[in-house]
MMTF fields as JSON, N, C-alpha, C and O atoms, coordinates in Angstrom:
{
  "mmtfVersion": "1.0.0",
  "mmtfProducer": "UNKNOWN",
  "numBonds": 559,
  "numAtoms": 560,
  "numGroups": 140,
  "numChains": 1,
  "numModels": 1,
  "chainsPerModel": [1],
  "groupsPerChain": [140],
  "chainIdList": ["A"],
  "bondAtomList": [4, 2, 8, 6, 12, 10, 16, 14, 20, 18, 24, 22, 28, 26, 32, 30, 36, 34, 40, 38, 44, 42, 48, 46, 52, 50, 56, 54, 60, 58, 64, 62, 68, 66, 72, 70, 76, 74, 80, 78, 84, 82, 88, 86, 92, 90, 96, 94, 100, 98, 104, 102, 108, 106, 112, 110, 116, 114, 120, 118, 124, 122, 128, 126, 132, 130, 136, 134, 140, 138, 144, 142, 148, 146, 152, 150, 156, 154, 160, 158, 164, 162, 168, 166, 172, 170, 176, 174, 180, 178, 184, 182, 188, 186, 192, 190, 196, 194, 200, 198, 204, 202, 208, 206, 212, 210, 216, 214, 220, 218, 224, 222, 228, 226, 232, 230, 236, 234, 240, 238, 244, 242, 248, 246, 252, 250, 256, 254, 260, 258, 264, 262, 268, 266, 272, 270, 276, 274, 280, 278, 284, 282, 288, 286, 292, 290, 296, 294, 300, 298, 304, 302, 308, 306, 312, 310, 316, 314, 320, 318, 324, 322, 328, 326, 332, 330, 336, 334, 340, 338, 344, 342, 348, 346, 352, 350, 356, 354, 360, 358, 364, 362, 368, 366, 372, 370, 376, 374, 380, 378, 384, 382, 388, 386, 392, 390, 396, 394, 400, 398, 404, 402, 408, 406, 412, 410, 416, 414, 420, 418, 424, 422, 428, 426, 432, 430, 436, 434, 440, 438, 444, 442, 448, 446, 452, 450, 456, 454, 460, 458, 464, 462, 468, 466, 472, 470, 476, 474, 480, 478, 484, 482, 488, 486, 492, 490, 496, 494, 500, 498, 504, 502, 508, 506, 512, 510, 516, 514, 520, 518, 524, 522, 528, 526, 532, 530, 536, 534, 540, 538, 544, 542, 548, 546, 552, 550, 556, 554],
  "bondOrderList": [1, 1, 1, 1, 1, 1, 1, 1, 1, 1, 1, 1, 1, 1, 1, 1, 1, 1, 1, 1, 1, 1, 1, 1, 1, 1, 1, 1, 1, 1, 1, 1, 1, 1, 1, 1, 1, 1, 1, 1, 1, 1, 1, 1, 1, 1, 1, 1, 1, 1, 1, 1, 1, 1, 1, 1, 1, 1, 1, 1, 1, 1, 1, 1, 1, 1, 1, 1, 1, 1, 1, 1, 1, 1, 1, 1, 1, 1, 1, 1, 1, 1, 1, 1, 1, 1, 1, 1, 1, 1, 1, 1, 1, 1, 1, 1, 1, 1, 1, 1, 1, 1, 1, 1, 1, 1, 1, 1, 1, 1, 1, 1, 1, 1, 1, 1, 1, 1, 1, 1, 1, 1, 1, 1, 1, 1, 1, 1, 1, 1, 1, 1, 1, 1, 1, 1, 1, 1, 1],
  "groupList": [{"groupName": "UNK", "atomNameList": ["N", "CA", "C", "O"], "elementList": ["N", "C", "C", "O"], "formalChargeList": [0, 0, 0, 0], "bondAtomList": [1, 0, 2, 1, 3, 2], "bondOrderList": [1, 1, 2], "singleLetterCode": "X", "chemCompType": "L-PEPTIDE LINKING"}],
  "groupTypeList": [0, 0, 0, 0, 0, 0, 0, 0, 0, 0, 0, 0, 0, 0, 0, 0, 0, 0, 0, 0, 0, 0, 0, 0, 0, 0, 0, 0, 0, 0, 0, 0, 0, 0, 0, 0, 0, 0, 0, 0, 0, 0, 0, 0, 0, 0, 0, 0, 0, 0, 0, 0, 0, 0, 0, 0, 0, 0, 0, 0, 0, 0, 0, 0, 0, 0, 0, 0, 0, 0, 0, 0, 0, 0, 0, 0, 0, 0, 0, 0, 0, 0, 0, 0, 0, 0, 0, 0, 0, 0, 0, 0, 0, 0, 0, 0, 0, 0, 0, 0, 0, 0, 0, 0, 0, 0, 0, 0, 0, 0, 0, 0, 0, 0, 0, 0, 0, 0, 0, 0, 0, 0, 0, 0, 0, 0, 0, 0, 0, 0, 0, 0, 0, 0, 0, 0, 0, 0, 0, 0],
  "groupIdList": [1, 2, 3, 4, 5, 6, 7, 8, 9, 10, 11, 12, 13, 14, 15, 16, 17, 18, 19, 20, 21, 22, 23, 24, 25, 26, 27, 28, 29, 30, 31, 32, 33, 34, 35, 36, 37, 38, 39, 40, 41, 42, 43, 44, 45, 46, 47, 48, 49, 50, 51, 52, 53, 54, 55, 56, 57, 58, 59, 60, 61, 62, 63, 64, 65, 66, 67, 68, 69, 70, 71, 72, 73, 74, 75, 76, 77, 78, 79, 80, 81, 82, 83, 84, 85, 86, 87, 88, 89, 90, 91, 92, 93, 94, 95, 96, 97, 98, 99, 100, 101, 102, 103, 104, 105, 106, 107, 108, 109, 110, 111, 112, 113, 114, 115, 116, 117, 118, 119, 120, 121, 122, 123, 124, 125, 126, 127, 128, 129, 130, 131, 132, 133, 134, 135, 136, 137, 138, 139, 140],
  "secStructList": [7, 7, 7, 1, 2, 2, 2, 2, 2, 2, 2, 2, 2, 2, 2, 2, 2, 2, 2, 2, 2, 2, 2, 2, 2, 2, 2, 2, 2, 2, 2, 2, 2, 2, 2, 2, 2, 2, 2, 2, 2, 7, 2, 2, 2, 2, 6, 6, 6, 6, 6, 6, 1, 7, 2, 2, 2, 2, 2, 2, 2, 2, 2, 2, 2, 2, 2, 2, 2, 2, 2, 2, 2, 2, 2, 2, 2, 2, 2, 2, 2, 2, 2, 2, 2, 1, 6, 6, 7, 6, 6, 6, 6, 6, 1, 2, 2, 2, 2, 2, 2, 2, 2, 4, 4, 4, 7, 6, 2, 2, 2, 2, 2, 2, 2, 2, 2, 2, 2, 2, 2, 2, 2, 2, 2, 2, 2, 2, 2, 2, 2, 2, 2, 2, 2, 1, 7, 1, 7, 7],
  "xCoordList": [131.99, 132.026, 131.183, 130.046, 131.727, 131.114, 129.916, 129.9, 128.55, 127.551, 128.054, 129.077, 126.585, 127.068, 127.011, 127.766, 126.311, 126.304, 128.129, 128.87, 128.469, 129.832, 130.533, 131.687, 130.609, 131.469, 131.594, 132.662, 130.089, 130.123, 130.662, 131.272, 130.298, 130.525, 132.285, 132.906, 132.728, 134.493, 134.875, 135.497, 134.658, 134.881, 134.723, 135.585, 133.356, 133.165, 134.231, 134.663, 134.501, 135.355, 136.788, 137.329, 137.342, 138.683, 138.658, 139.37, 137.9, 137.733, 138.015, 138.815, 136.874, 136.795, 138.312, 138.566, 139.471, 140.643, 141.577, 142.451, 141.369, 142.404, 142.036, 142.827, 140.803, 141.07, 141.744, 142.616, 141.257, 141.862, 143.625, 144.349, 144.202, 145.777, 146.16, 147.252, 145.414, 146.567, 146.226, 146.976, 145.315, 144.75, 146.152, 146.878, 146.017, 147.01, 148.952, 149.981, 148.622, 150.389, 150.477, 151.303, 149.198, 149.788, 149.998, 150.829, 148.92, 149.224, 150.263, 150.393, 151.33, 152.233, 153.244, 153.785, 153.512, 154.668, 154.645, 155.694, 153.433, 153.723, 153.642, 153.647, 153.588, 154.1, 155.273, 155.875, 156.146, 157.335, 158.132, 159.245, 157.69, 158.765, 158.557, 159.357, 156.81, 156.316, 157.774, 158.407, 157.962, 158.615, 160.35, 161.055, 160.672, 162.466, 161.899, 162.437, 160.664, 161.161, 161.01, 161.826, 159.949, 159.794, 161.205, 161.488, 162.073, 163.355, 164.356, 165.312, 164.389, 165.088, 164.82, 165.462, 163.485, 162.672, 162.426, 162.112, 162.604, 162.279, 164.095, 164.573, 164.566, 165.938, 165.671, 166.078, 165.065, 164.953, 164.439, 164.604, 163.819, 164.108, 164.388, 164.08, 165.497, 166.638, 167.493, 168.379, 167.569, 168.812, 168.243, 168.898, 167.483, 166.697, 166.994, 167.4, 166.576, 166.758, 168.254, 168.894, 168.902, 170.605, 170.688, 170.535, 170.853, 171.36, 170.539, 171.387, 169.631, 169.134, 170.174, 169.926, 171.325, 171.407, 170.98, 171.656, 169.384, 168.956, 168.537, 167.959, 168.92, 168.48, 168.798, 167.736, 169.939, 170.543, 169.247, 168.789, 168.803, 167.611, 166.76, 166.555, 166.038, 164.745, 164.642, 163.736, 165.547, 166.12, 165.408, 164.442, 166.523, 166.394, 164.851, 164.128, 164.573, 163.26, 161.893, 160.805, 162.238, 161.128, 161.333, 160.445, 162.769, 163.172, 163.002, 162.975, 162.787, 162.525, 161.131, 160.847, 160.181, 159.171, 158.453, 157.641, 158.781, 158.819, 159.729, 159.361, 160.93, 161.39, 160.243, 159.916, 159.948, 159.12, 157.813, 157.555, 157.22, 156.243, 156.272, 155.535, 157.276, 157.89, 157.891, 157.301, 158.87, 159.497, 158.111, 158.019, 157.097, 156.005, 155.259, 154.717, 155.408, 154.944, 155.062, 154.321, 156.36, 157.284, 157.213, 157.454, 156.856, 157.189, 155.339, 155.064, 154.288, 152.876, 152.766, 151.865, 153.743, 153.589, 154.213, 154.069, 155.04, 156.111, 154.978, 154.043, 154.795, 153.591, 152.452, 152.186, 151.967, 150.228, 150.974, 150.418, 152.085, 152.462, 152.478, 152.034, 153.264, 153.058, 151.787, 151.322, 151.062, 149.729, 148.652, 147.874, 149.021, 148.379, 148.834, 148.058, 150.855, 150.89, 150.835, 150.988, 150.532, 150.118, 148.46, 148.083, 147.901, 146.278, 146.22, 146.652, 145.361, 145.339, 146.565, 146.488, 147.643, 148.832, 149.609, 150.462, 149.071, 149.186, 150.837, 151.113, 151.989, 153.024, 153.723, 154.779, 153.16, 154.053, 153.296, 153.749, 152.257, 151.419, 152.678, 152.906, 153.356, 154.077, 155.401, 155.849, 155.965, 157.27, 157.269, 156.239, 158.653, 158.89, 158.515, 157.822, 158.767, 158.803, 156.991, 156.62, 155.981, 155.019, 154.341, 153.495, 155.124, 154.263, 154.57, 153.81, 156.22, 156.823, 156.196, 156.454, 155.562, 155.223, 153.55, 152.99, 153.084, 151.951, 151.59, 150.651, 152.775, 152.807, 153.09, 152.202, 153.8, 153.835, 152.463, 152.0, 152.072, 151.411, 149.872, 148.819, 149.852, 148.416, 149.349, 148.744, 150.655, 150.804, 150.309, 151.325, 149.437, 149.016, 149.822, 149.706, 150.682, 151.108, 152.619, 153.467, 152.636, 153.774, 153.144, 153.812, 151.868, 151.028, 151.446, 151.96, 151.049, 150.703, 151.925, 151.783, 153.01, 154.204, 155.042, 155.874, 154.457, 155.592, 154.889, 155.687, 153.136, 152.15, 153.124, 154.122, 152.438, 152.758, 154.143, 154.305, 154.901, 156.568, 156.793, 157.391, 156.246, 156.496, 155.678, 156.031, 154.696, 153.794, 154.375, 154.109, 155.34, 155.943, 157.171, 157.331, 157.881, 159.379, 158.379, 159.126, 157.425, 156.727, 156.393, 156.96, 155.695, 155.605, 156.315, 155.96, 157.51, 158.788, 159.392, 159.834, 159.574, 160.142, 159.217, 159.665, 158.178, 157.262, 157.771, 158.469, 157.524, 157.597, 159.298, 159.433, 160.145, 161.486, 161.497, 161.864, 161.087, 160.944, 160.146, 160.8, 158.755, 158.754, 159.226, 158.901, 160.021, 160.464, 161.67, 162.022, 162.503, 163.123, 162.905, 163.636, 161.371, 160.905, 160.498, 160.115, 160.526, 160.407, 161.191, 160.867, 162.676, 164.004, 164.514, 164.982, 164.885, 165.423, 165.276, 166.151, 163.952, 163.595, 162.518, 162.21, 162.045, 160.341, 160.998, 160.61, 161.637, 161.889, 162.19, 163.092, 161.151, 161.635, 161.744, 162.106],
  "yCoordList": [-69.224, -69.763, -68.848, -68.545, -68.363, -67.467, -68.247, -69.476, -67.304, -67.971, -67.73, -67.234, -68.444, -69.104, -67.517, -67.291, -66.787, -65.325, -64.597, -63.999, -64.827, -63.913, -64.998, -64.634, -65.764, -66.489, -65.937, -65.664, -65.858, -65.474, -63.943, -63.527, -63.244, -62.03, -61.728, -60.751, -62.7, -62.318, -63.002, -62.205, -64.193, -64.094, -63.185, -62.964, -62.651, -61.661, -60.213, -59.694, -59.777, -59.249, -59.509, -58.814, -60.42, -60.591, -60.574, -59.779, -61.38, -61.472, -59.762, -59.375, -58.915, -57.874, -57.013, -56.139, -57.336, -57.109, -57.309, -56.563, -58.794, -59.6, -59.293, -59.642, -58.589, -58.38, -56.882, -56.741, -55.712, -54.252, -54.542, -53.568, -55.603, -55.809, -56.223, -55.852, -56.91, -57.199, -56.25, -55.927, -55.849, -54.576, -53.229, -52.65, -53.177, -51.787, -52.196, -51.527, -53.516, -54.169, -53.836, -53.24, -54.533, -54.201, -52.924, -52.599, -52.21, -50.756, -49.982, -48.904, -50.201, -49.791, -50.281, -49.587, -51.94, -52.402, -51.694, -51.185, -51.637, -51.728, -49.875, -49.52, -48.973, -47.639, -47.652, -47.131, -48.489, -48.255, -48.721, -48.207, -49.869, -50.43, -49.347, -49.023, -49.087, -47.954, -46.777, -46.43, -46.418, -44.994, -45.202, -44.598, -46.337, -46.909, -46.917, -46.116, -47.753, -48.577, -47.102, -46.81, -46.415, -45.035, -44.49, -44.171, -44.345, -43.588, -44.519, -43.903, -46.078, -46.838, -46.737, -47.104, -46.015, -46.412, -44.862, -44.754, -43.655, -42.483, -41.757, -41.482, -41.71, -41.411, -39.624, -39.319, -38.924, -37.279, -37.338, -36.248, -38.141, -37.9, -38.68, -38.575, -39.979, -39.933, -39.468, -39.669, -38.189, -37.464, -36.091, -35.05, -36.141, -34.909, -35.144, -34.567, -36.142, -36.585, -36.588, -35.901, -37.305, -37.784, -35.836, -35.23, -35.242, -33.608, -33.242, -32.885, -33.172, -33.09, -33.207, -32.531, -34.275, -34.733, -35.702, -36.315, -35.659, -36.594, -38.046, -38.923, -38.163, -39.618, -40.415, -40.94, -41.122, -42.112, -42.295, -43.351, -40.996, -40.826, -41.286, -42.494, -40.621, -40.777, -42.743, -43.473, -43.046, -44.208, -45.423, -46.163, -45.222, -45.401, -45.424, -46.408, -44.033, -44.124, -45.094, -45.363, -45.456, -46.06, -47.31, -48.083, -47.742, -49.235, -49.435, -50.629, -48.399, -48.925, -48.936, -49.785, -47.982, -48.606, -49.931, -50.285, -50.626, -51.512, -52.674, -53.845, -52.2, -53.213, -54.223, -55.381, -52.48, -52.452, -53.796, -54.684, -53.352, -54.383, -56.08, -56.996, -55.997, -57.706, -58.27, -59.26, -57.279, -57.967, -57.83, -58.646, -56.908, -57.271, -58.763, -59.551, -58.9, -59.863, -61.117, -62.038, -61.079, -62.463, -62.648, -63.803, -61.548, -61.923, -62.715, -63.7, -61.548, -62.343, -63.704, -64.51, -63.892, -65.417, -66.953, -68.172, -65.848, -67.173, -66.791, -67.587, -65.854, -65.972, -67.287, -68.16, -66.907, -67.803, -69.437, -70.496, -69.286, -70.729, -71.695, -72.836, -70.701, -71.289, -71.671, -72.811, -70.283, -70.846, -72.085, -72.973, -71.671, -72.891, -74.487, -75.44, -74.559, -75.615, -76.45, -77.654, -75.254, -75.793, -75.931, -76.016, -75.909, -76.262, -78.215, -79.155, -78.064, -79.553, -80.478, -81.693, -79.686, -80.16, -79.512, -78.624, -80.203, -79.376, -79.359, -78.634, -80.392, -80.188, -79.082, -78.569, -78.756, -77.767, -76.44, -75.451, -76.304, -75.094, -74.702, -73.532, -75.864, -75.857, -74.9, -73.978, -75.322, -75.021, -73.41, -72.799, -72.622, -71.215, -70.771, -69.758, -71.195, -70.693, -70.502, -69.37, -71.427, -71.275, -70.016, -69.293, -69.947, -68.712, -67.401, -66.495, -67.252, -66.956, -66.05, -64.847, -66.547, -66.291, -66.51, -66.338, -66.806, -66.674, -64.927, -64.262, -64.491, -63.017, -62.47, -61.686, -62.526, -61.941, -61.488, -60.355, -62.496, -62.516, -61.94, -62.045, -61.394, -60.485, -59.098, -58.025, -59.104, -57.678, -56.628, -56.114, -56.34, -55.295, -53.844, -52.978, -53.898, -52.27, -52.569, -51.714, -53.541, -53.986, -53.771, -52.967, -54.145, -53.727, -52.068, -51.23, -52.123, -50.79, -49.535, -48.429, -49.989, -49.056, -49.262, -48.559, -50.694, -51.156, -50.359, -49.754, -49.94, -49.165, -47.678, -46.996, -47.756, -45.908, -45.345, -44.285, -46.121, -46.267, -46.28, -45.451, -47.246, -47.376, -46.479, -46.181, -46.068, -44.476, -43.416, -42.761, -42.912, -41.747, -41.987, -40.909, -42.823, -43.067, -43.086, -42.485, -43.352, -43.343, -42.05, -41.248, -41.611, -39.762, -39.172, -38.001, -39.263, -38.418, -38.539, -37.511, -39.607, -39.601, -39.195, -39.129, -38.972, -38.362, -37.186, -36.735, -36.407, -35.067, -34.623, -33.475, -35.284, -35.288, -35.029, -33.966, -36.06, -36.556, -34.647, -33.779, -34.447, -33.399, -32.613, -31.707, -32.659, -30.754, -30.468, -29.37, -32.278, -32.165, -30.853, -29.946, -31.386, -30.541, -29.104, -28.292, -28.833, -27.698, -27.021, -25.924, -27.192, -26.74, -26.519, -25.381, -27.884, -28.123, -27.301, -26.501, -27.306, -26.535, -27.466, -28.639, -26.579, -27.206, -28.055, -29.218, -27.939, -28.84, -30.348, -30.612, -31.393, -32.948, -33.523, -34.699],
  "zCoordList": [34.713, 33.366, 32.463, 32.824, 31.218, 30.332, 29.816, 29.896, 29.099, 29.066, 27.39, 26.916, 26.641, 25.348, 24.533, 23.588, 24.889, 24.089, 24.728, 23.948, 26.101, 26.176, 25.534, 25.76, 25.078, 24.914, 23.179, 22.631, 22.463, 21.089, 20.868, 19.882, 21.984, 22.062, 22.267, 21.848, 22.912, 23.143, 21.662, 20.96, 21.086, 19.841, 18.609, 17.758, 18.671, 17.844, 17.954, 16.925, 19.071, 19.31, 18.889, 18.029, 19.441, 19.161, 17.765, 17.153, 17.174, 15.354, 14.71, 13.857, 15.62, 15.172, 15.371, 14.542, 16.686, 16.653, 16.079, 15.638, 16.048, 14.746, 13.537, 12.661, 13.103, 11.798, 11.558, 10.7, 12.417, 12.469, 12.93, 12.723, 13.433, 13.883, 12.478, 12.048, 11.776, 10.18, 9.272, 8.35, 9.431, 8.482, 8.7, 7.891, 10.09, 10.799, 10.478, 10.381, 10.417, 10.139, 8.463, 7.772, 8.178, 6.774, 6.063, 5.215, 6.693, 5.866, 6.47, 5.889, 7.764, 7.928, 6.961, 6.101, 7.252, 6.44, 5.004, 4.607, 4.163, 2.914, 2.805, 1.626, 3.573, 3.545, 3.509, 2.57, 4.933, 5.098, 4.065, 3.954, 3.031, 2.641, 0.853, -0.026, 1.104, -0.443, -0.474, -1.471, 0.761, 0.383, 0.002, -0.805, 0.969, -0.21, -1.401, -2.165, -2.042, -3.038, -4.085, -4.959, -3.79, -4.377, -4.579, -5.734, -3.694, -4.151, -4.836, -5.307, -5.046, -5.804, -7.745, -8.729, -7.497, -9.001, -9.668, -10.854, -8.77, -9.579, -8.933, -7.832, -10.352, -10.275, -9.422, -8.301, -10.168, -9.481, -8.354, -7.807, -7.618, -6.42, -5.177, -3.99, -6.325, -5.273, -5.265, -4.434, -6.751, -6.522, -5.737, -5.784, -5.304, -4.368, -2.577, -1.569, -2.969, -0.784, -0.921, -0.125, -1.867, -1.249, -1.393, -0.332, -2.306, -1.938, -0.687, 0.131, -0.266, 0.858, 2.586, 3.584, 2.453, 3.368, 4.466, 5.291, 4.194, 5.238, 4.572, 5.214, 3.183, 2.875, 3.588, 3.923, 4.312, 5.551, 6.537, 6.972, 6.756, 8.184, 7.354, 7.477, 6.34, 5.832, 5.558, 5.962, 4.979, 4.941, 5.836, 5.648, 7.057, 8.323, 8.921, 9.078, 9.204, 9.867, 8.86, 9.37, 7.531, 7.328, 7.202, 6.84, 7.543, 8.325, 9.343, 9.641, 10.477, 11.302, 11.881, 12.726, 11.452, 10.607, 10.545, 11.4, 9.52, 9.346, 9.94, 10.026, 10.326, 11.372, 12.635, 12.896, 13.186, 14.38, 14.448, 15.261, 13.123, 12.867, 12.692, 13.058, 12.084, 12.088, 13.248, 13.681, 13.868, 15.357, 16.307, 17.223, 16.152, 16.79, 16.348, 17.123, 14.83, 14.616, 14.733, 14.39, 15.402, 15.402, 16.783, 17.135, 18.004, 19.209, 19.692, 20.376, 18.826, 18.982, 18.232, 18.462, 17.33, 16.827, 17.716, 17.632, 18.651, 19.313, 20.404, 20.321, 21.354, 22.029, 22.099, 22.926, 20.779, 20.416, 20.326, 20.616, 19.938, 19.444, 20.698, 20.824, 21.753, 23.362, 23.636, 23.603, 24.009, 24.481, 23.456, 23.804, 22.355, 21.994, 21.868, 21.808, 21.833, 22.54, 23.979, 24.184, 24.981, 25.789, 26.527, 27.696, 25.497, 25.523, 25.726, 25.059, 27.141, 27.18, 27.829, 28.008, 28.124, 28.018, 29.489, 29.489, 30.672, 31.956, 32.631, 33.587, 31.881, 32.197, 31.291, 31.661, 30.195, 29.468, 29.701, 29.124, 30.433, 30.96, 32.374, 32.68, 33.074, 34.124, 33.61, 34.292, 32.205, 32.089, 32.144, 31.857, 32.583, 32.541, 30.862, 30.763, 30.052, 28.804, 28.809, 28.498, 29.106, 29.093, 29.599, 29.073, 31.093, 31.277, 31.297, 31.64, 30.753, 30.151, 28.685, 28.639, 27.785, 26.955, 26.711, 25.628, 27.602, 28.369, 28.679, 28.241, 29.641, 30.028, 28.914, 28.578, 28.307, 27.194, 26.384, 26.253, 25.986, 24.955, 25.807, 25.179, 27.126, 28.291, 27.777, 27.772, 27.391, 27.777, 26.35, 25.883, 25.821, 24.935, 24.796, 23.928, 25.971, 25.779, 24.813, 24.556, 24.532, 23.536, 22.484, 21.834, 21.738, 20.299, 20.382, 19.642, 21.366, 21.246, 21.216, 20.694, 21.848, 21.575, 20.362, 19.786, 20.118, 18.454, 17.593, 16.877, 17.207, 16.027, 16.836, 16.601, 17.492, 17.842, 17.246, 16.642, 17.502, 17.728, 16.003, 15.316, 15.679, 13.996, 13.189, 12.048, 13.669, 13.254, 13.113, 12.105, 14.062, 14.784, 13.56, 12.987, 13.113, 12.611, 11.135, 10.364, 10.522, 9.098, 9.352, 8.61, 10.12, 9.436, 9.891, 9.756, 10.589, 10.544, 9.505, 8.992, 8.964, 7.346, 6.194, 5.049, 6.421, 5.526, 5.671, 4.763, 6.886, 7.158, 6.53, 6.107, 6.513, 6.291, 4.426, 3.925, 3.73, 2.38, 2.002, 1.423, 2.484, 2.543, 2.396, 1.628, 2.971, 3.495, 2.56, 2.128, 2.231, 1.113, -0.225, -0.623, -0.653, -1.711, -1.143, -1.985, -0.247, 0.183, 0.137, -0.317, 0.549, 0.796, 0.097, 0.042, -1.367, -2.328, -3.008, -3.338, -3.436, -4.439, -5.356, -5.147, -6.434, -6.612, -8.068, -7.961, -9.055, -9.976, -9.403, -8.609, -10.026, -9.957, -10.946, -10.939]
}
């Protein structure tokens, strides 16, 4: 049984996780969704990426992006929702869905490939949007 300091200490922690996990969601989502809305609102250079060719990709990669993050967010929300309805509650701790989403919600290398994964697809479309003006040519 944890003593009353590990016990403050795994809280302080997780606090200190849960706050760097919405911090890291949010400044992905609102990149991925910054760089569409950027080419919906400055006409020259969405007429720069579409001559480019790769607007569809550039597109794309910062949907999925932001895809990535949702669906992380939605699978740790159905997760917590389990374990916390089955707090106290030793027949629904029994059911498959419980532990089910129980495992789920121990496995971290899922955080961790949805950021990486949605990192890798936001600065590939950076690097893309880029190279646009590189290629294109320097008037915007």
């Amino acid at each position: 049984m944890p003593t009353s300091t590990e016990d403050d200490d795994r809280k302080a922690f997780f606090q200190n996780y849960a706050d760097y996990s919405k911090a890291v969601r949010a400044w992905l989502v609102a990149y991925g969704i910054g760089g569409p809305v950027l080419f919906v609102t400055n006409d020259k250079l969405t007429e720069r990426v579409a001559k480019s060719g790769y607007g569809n990709e550039i597109i794309a990669l910062f949907l999925v992006g932001v895809g990535l993050q949702i669906v992380s967010a939605m699978v740790n929300k159905w997760a917590s929702w389990h374990i916390y309805r089955g707090i106290g509650d030793d027949d629904y701790r029994s059911r498959a869905a419980y532990r089910f989403w129980g495992w789920i919600n121990d496995q971290t290398w899922i955080d961790i490939w949805a950021d990486l994964l949605a990192l890798v697809a936001l600065v590939f479309a950076t690097w893309r949007v880029l190279n646009v003006f590189i290629h294109v040519g320097n008037a915007v």
